[in-house]
XYZ file of C-alpha atoms in Angstrom:
505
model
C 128.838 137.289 92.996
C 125.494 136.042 91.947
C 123.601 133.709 94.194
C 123.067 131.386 91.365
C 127.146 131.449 90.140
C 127.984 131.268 94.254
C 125.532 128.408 94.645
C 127.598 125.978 91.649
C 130.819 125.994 93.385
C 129.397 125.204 96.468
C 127.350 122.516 95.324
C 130.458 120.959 93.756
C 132.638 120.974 96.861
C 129.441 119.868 99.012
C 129.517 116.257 95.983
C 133.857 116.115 96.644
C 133.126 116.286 100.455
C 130.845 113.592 100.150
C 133.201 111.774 98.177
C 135.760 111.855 100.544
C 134.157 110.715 103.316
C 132.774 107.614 101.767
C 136.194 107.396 100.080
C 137.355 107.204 103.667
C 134.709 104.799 104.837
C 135.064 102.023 101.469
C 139.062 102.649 102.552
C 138.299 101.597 105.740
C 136.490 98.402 104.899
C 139.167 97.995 101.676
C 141.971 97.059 103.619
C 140.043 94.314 105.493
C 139.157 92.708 101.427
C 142.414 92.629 99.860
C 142.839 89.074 100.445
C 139.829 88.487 98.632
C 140.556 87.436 95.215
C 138.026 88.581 92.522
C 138.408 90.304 88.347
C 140.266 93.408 88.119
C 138.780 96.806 88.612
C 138.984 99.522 85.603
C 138.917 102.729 87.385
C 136.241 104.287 87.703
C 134.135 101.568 86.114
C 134.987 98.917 88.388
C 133.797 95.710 87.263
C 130.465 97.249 85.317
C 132.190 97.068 82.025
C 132.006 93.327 82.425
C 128.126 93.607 81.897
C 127.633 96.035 79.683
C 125.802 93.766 77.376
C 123.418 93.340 80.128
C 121.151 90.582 81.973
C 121.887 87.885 78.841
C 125.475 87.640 80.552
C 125.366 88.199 84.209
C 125.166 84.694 85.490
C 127.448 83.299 82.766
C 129.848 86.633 84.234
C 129.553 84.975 87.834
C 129.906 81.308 86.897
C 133.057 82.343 85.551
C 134.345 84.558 87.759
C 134.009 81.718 90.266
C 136.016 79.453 88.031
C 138.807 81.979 88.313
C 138.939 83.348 91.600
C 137.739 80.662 93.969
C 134.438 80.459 95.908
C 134.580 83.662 97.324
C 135.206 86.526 95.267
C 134.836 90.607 95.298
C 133.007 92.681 92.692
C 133.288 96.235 92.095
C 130.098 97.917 91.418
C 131.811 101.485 91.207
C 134.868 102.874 91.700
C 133.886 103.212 95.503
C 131.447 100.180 95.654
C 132.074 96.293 96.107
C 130.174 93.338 97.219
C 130.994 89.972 98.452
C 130.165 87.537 96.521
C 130.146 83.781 97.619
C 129.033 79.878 96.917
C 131.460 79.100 99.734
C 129.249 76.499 101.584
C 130.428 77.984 105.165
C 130.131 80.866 104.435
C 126.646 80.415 103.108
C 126.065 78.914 106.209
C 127.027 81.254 108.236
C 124.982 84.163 106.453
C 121.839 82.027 105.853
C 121.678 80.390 109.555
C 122.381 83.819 111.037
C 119.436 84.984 113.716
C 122.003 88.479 113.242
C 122.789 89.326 109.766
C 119.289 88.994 108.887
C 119.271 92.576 107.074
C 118.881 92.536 102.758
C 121.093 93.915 101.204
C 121.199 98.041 99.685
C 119.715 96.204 96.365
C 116.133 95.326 97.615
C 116.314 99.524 98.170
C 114.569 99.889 95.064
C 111.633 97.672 96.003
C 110.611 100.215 98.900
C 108.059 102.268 96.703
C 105.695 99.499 95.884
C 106.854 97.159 98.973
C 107.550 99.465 101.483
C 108.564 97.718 105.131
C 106.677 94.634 103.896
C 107.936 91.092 105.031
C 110.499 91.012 101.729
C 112.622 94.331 102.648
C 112.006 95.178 106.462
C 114.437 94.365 108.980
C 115.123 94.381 112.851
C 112.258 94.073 114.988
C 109.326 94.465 112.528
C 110.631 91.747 110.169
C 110.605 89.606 113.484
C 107.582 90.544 114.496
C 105.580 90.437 111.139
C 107.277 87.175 110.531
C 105.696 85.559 113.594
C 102.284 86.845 112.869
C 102.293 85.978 109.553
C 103.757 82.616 109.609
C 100.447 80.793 110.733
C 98.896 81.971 107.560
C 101.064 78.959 105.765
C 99.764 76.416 108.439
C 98.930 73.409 105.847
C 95.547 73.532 107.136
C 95.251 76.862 106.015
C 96.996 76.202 102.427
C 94.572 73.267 102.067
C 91.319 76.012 101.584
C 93.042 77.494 98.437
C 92.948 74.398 97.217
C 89.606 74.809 95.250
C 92.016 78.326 93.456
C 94.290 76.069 92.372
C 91.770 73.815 90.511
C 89.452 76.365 89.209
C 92.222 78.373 88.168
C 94.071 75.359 86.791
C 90.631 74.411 84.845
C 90.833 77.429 83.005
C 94.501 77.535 82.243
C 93.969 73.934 80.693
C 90.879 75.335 78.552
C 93.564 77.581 77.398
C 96.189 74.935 76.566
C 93.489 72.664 74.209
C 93.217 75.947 71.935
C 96.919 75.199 71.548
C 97.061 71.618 70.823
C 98.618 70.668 67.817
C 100.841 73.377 66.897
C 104.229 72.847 66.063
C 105.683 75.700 68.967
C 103.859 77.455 71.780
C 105.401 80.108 74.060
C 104.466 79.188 77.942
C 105.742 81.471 79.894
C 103.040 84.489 79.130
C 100.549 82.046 79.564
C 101.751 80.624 83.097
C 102.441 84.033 84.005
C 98.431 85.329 83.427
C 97.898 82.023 85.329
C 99.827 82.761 88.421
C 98.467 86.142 88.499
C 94.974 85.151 88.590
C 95.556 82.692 91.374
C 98.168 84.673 93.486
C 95.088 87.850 93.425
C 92.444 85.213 94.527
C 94.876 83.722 97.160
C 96.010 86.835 98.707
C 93.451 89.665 98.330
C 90.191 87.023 97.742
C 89.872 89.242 94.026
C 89.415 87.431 90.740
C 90.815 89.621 88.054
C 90.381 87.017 85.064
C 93.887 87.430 83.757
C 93.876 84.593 81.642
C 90.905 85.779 80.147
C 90.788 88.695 77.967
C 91.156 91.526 80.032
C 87.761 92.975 81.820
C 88.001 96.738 82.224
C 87.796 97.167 85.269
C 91.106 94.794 85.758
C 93.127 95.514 82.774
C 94.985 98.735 84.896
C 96.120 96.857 87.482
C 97.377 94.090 85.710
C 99.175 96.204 82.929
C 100.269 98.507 86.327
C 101.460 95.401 88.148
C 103.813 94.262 84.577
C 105.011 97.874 84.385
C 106.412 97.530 87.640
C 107.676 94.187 87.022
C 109.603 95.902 84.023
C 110.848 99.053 85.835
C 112.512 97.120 88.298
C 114.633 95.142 86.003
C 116.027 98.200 83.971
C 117.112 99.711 87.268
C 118.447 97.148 88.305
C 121.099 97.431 85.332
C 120.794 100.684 84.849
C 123.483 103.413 84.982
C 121.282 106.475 86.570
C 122.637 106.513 90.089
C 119.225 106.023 92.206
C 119.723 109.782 93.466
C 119.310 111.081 90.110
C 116.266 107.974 89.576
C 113.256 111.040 89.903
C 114.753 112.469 86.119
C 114.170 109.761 84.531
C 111.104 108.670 82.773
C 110.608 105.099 84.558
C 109.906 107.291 87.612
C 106.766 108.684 86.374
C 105.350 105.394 84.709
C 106.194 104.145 88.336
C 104.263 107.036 90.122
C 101.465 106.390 87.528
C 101.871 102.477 87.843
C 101.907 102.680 92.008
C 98.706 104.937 92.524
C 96.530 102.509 90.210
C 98.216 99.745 92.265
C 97.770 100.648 95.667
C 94.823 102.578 95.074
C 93.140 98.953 93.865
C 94.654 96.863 97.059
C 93.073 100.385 99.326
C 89.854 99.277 97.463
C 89.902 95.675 98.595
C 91.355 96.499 102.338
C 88.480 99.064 102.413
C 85.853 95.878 101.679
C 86.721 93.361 103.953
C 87.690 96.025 106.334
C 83.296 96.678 106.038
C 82.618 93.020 105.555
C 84.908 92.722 108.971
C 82.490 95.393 110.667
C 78.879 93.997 109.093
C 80.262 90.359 110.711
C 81.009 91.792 114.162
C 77.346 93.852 113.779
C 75.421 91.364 112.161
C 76.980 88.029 112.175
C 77.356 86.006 108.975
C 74.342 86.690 107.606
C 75.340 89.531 105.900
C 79.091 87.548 104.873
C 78.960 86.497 101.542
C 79.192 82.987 100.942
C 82.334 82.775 99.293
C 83.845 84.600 102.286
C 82.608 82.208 104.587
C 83.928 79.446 102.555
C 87.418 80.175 102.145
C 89.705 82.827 103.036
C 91.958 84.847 101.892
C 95.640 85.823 102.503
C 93.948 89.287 103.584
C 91.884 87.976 105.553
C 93.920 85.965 107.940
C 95.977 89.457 107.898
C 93.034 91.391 108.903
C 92.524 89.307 111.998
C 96.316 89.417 113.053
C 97.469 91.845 116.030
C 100.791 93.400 116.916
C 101.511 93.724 120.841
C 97.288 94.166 121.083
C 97.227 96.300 117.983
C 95.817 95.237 114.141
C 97.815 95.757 111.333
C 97.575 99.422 109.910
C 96.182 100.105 106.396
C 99.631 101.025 104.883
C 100.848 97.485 106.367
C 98.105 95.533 105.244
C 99.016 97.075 101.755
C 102.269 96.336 101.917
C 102.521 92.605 103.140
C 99.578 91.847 100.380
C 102.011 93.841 97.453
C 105.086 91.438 99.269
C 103.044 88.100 99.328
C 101.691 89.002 95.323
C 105.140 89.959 94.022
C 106.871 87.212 95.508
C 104.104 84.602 94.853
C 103.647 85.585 91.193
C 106.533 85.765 88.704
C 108.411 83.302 91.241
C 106.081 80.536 90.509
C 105.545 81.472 87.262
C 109.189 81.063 86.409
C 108.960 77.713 88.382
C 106.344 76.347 86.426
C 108.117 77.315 82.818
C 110.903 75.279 83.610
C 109.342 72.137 84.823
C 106.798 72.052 81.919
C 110.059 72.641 79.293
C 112.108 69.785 81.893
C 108.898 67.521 81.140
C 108.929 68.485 77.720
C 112.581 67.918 76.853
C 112.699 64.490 79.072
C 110.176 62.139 77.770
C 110.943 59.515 80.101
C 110.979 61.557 82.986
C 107.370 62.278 81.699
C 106.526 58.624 80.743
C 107.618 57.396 84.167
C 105.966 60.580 85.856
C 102.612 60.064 84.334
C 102.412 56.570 85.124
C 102.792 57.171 88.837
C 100.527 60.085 88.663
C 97.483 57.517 87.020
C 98.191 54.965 89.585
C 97.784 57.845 92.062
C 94.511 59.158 90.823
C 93.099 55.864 89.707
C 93.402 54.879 93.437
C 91.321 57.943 94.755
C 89.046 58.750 91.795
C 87.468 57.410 88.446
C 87.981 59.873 86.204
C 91.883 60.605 85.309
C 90.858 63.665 83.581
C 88.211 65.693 85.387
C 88.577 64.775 89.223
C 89.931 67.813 91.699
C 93.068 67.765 93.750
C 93.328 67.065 97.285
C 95.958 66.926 99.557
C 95.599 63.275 99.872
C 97.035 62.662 96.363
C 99.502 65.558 97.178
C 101.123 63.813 99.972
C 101.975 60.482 97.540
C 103.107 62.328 94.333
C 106.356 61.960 95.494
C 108.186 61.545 91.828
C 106.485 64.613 90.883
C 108.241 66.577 94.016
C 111.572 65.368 92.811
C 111.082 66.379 89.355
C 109.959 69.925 90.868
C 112.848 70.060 93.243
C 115.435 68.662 90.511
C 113.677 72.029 88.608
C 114.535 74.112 90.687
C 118.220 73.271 91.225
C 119.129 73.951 87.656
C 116.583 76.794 87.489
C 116.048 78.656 90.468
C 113.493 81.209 90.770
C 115.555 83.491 92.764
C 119.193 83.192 90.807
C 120.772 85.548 93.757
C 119.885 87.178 96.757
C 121.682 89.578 99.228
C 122.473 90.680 102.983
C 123.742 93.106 104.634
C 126.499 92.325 107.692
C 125.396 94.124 111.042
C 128.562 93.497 112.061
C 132.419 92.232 111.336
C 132.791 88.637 110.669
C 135.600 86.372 111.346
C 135.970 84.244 108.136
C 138.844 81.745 107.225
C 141.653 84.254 108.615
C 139.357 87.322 106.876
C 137.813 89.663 108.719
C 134.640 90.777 106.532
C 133.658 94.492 107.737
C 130.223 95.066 108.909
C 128.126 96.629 106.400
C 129.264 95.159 103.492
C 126.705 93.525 100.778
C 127.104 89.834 100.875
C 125.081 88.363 97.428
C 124.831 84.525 97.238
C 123.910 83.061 94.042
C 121.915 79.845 94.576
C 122.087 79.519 90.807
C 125.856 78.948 90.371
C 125.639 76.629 94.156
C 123.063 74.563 92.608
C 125.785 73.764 89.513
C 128.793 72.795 91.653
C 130.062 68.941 91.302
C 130.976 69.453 94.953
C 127.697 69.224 95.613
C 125.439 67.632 92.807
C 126.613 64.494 91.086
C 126.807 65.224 87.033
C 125.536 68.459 87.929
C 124.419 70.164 84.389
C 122.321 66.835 84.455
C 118.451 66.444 84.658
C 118.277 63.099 87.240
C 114.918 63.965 89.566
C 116.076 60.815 91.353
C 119.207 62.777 93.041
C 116.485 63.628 95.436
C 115.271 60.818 96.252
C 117.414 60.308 99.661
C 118.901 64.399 99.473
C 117.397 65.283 102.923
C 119.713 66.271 105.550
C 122.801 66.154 102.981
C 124.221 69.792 103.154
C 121.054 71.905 103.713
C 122.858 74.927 102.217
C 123.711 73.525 99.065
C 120.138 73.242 97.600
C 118.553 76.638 98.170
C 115.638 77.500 95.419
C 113.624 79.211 98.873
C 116.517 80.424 100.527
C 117.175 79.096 104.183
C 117.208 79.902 107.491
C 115.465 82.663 109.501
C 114.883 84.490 106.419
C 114.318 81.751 104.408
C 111.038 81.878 101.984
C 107.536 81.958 104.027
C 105.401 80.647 101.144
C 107.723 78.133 100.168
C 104.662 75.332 100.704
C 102.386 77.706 99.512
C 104.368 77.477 96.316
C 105.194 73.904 96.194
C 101.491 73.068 96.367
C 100.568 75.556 93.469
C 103.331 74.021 91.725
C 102.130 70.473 92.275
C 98.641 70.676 91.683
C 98.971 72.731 88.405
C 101.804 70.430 86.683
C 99.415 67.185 87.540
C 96.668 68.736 85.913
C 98.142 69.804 82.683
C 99.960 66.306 82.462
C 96.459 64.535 83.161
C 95.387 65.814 79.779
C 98.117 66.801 77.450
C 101.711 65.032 76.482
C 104.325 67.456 76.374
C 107.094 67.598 73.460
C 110.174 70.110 72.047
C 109.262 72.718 70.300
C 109.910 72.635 66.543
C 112.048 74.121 65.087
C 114.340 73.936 68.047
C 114.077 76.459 70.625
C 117.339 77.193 72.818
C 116.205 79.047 75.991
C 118.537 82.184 76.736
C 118.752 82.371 80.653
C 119.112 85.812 82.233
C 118.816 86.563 85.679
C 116.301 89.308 85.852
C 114.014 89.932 89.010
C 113.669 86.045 88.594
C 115.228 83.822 86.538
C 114.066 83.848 83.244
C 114.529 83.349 79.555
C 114.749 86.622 77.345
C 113.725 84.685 74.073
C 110.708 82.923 76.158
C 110.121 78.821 76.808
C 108.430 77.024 73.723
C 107.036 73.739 73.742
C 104.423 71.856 71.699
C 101.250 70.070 73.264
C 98.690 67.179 72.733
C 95.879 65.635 73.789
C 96.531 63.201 76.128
């Protein structure tokens, strides 16, 4: 027989081998689920059927799969694939306060070209130690020098907004989303790209590489190429193409402070430039970090500035949509907040308009912080995320097998009358006395040991750039009327984009 014609057969009973043993092994942790309530399998579909219309129904999907089933609930990914998912408040607690089932789940897989074993998708002992070196680096002294980002940043973003005044409907996501950009690159690799600005050559690539990215991982997240067969398709070249110009311009920047680093311990600071010397960067503080006596390698300096720039753009961007459209849709809330903000600022500074943030004024914009956190309860940046158990888990007379993905879905927790009062409700005041009331009920950064590291980071950004725009423009509806469509994407966003209309304040 011919090698080729010999080699077909045996490839086929090598892929039903395969299939039996992990046959055997989902069997295995099958019988331990069957309690577990959840919609109907169609063989060999599973559940996928469900959302074949894609991201514009997932979360709707969930909501009312919970409705049906109960709090805790199984999904079928496959005909040999299921995950547990679960807005069980126990349960949640047990996952999230766990210093063991600290391991993401199989879905942050696809995140491991551009991330690699950054803080976002490693596990064991180098998440815990890259953790503890990199937790200083959100010391509030430290967030305090980026600061002067936020405002110069925020300057230009509100330059931006005048052009805008007056019409009748402006879309505010794109522009929030060059925003973040510019001041997540400053932040973390001390590189001004000018995003918001029309793009200069030598930074268009990476920011067109960075949304290509951004794109690819959404359509495989829903996509029905099994990730073995991923290198066929033709996302995986734009993604080769898309990686080298991205990592190639992060090398760039490790390679210069890596030299400025060198001229400092040769010559002192008279070589540093001044900007360097005035503030630093994310990198940086990473550069000066050491493992058991060691420094960070190049590949890991690349991949925990990729982590803190993924995780620190779109996620704030998204943020920052839905509190301006909030603001926007509730004039009183805006009214009330911009009252308290003048008092504020008239009690520090003169001018209402011009004058810079500082962390002063921060600390007492309390109103603001609920109508942030009130935000992010009904629009969480992060709809879901996902572990993996290490090992079996005793639940409510259930034994969950270890190994199994466990997603939580912050966005369906965050709508639950259990929790929230009039929950589909905009009322900032709810969290006015919510500390200490069922930590694992309000999640927007996660919780726990694995909770988000640049949650402050975020909240500051968040804060100083919402004051700002309100100093100088009043926010109203769009017109005509503009009904968001919410999908949960690598963030939560909405696929027909956020309108709103501005003016001068």
């Amino acid at each position: 027989m011919p090698p080729l014609l010999l080699t077909i057969p045996l490839f086929f009973l090598l892929c039903l081998g395969v299939l039996y043993v992990i046959s055997k092994i989902k069997k295995s942790q099958a019988k331990y689920l069957q309690t577990i309530p959840g919609p109907k399998p169609i063989f060999p579909f599973g559940n996928t059927l469900d959302f074949i219309q894609g991201s514009i129904v997932f979360l709707d999907n969930f909501l009312k799969y919970f409705k049906d089933h109960g709090d805790t609930i199984i999904i079928h990914d496959s005909a040999l694939s299921w995950i547990l998912v679960t807005v069980d408040y126990d349960l949640m607690e047990m996952v999230l306060s766990s210093s063991v089932h600290i391991s993401k789940s199989n879905h942050y897989d696809f995140l491991y070209n551009w991330l690699g074993q950054g803080l976002l998708t490693s596990n064991g002992d180098k998440w815990k130690s890259h953790r503890k070196i990199i937790t200083p680096a959100f010391h509030f002294s430290i967030l305090q020098g980026f600061l002067p980002v936020f405002d110069s940043v925020g300057n230009n973003l509100v330059k931006k907004l005048r052009k805008e005044i007056g019409k009748s409907s402006l879309e505010i996501s794109n522009l929030l989303s060059l925003f973040t950009l510019d001041v997540i690159c400053e932040t973390a690799m001390g590189t001004k790209i000018n995003a918001l600005d029309s793009y200069s050559s030598e930074s268009s690539e990476y920011v067109r590489s960075i949304k290509i990215m951004c794109k690819i991982l959404i359509e495989r997240s829903y996509s029905a190429v099994p990730h073995s067969l991923y290198w066929l398709t033709w996302n995986y070249y734009k993604e080769k193409q898309a990686l080298k110009v991205i990592h190639g311009h992060v090398d760039s920047v490790i390679e210069q402070k890596l030299q400025l680093k060198k001229n400092k311990e040769q010559f002192g600071d008279k070589l540093i430039d001044e900007g360097i010397k005035r503030k630093k960067a994310f990198l940086d503080l990473l550069l000066e970090a050491k493992i058991d006596g060691c420094e960070l390698t190049k590949t890991e300096l690349r991949e925990e500035v990729n982590t803190f720039m993924f995780e620190g753009h779109d996620t704030s961007s998204s943020a920052l949509t839905f509190v301006l459209l909030m603001l926007a849709t509730y004039p009183k809330v805006q009214v009330d907040l911009c009252c308290k903000i003048s008092t504020e600022y008239h009690r520090f500074c003169g001018d209402f308009k011009e004058v810079n943030i500082s962390s002063a004024q921060l600390s007492q914009m309390k109103y603001l912080e609920m109508v942030i956190k009130e935000t992010l309860r009904l629009y969480p940046p992060v709809p879901m995320f996902g572990r993996k158990l290490v090992k079996d888990v005793e639940f409510k007379g259930t034994v969950i097998p270890k190994g199994i993905n466990v997603t939580l879905c912050p966005y369906a927790v965050h709508r639950k009358a259990l929790y929230f009062e009039n929950p589909e409700e905009f009322i900032p005041e709810r969290f006015e006395n919510f500390t200490g009331k069922l930590p694992f009920s309000y999640i927007p950064f996660s919780a726990g040991p694995r909770n988000c590291i640049g949650q402050k980071f975020a909240m500051m950004e968040i804060l100083c750039t919402i004051s700002k725009i309100l100093r100088n423009f009043k926010l109203s509806p769009a017109f005509p009327e503009h009904k968001i469509q919410i999908v949960a994407e690598s963030i939560l966003i909405s696929k027909n984009g956020v309108k709103i209309s501005i003016q001068e304040r």
